[in-house]
C-alpha positions as a printed Julia matrix, in Angstrom:
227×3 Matrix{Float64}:
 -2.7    16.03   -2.06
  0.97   14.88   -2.97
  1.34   12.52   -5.33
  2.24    8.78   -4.72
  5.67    8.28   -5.62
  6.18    4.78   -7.36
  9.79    3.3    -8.56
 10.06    1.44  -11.58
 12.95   -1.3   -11.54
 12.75   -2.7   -15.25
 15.77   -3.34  -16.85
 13.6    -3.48  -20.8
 13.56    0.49  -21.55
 10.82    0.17  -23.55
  8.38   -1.12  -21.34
 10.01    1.09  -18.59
  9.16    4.18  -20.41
  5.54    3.18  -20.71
  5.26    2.78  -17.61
  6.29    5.81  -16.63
  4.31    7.62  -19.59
  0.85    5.79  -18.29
  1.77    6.48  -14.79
  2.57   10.26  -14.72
 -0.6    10.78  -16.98
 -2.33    9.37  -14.15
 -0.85   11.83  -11.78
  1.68    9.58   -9.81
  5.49   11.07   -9.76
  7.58    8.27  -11.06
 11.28    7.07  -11.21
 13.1     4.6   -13.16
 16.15    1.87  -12.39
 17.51   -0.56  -14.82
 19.13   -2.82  -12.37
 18.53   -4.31   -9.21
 21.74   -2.91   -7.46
 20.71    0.61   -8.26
 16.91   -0.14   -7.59
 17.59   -1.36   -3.84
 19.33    1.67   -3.24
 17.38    3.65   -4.75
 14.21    2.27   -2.44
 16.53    1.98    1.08
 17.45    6.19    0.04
 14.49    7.21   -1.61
 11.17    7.98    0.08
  8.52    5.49   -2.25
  4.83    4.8    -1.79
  5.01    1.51   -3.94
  7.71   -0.71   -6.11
  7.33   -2.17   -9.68
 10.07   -5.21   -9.92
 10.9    -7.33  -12.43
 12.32  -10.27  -11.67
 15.21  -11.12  -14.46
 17.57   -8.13  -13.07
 21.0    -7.1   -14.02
 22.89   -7.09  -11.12
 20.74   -8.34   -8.45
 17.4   -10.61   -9.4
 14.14   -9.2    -8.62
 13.52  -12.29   -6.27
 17.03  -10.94   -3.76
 16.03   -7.54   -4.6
 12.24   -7.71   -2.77
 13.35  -10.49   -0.2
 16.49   -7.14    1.31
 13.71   -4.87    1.05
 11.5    -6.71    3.21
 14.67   -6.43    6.1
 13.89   -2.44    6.17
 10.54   -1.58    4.66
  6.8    -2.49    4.01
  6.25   -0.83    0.99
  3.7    -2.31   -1.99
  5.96   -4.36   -4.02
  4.53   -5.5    -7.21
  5.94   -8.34   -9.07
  6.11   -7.89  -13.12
  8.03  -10.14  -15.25
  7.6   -12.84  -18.33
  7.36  -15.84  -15.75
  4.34  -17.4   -15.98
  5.67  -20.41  -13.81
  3.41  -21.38  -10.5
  6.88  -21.35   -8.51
  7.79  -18.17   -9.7
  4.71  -16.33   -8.54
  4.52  -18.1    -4.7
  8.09  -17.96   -4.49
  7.59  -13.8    -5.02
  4.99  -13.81   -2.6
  6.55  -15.85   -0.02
  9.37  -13.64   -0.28
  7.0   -10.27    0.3
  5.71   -9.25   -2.53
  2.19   -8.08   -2.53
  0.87   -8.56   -6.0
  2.37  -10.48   -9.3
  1.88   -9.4   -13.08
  2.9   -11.63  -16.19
  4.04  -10.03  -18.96
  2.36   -9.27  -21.93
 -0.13   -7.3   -19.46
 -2.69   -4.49  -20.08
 -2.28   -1.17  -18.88
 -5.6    -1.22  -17.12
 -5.12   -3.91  -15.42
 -1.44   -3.01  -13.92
 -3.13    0.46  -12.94
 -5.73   -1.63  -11.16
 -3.09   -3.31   -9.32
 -1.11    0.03   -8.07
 -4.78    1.37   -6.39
 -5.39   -2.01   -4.65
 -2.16   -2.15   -3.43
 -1.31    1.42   -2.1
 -5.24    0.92   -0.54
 -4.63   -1.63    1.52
 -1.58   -0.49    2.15
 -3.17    2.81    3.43
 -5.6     0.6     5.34
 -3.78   -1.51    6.5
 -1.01    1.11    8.04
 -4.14    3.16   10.08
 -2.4     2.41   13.45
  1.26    2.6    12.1
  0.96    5.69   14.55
  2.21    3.63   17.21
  5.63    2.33   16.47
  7.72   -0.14   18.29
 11.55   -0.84   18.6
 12.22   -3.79   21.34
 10.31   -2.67   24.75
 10.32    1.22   23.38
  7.0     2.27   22.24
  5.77    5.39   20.42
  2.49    6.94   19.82
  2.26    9.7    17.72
 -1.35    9.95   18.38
 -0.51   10.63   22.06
  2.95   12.46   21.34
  4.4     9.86   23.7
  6.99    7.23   24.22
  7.2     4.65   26.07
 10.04    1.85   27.46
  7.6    -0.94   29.03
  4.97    1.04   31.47
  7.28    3.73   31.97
  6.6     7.26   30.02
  9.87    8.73   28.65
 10.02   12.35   29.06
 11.0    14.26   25.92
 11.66   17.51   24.55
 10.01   18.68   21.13
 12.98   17.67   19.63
 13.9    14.74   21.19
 10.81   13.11   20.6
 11.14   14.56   16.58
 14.59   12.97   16.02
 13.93    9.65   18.18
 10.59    9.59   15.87
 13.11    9.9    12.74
 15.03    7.3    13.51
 12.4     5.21   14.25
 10.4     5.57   10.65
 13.83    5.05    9.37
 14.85    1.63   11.21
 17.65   -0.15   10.2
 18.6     2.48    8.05
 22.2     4.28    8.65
 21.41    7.98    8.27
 24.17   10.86    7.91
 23.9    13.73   10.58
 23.33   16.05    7.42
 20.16   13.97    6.6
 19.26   13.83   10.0
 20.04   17.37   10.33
 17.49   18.54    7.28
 15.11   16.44    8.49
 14.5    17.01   11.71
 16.16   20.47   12.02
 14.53   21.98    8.42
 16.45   22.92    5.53
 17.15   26.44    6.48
 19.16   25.29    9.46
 22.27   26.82    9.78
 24.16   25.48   12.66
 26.63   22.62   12.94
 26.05   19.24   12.55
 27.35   18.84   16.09
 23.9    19.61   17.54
 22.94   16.24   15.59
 25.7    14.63   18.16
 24.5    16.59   21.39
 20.74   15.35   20.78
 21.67   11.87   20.34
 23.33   12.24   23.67
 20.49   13.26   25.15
 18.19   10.12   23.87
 20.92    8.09   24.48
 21.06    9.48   28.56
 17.38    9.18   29.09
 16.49    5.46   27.49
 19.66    3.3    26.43
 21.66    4.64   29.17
 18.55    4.19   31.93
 17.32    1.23   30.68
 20.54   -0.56   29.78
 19.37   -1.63   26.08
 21.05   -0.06   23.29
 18.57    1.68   20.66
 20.94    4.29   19.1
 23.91    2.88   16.95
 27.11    5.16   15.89
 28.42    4.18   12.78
 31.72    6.41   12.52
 32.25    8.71   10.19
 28.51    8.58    8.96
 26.03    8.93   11.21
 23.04    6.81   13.42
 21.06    3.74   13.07
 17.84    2.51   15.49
 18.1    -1.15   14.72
 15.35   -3.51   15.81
 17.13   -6.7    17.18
């Protein structure tokens, strides 16, 4: 089974590196940011099962950092830092965070933390097969999409890159991204075929059901946004 993938954001190195020492030895792959700028990018490019976040940040607190996050993404955020304060911790939580750890903290207990959160996590995502952008549906179960009642008729790859753009919500995505995801890495055609395929989502739901799903953003790529 892959590993979990877990990002660090700790701006103390020393407690960042073991972190990552205890982690890897218990088989997750891990990565480390010492700010919050870099962290939230990190997280909105990155493909993470779960977030460690301090909350005194360089650059961006670990409060701003977890309440942008929760614009885009679900993932397990938990809260580490020296705050003890009452405040603190429901003001984390309010914000999205799904667990809170005060430092000095065993290693036990934060590794206790990580397996409750990516379980009910994993629990609680068991019907994340069916996704939903405005009136569009899609169930992955069923390989099909919906706009209202109405079943949207799509080719393998249509129904691949809408499905892309869909886990990726919100998210502005280069055609070369786009193009290794959906396409494979051993692709080697033009990007262009990104542009045709669009066209063809584009024709058979925003187009026919006047609502616009697929944004351009010029000279980068597509976004699906949800509003």
């Amino acid at each position: 089974m892959k590993p979990y993938k877990i990002l660090i954001i700790e701006d103390e190195e020393k407690i960042a590196r073991f972190v990552e020492l205890e982690l890897q030895y218990e088989g997750y792959e891990v990565n480390i940011k010492y700010n919050g700028r870099d962290g939230l990018k990190e997280i909105e490019e990155g493909n993470y099962d779960l977030v460690i976040l301090d909350i005194m940040l360089p650059g961006i607190n670990g409060m701003e950092v977890c309440r942008r996050v929760r614009r885009f993404s679900d993932i397990p955020i938990i809260m580490l830092t020296a705050k003890d304060q009452v405040e603190d911790k429901v003001m984390g939580l309010d914000l999205g965070a799904n667990d809170y750890l005060t430092k000095p903290f065993a290693i036990e207990e934060l590794l206790a933390r990580i397996r409750g959160s990516l379980r009910r996590f994993k629990v609680s995502n068991k019907d994340s097969n069916i996704m939903k952008i405005k009136n569009l549906t899609m169930d992955a179960d069923k390989y099909e999409v919906k706009v209202e009642e109405d079943i949207i008729d799509l080719t393998k790859r249509e129904y691949e890159l809408l499905e892309y753009l869909i886990k990726n919500k919100q998210l502005v995505l280069p055609r070369v991204q786009i193009l290794e995801a959906v396409w494979g890495y051993d692709y080697s055609g033009d990007t262009n075929v990104v542009d045709v395929y669009i066209r063809y989502l584009r024709s058979k739901i925003d187009d026919k059901y006047n609502e616009k799903y697929i944004h351009t953003v010029r000279g980068v790529g597509y976004v699906i946004k949800d509003e």
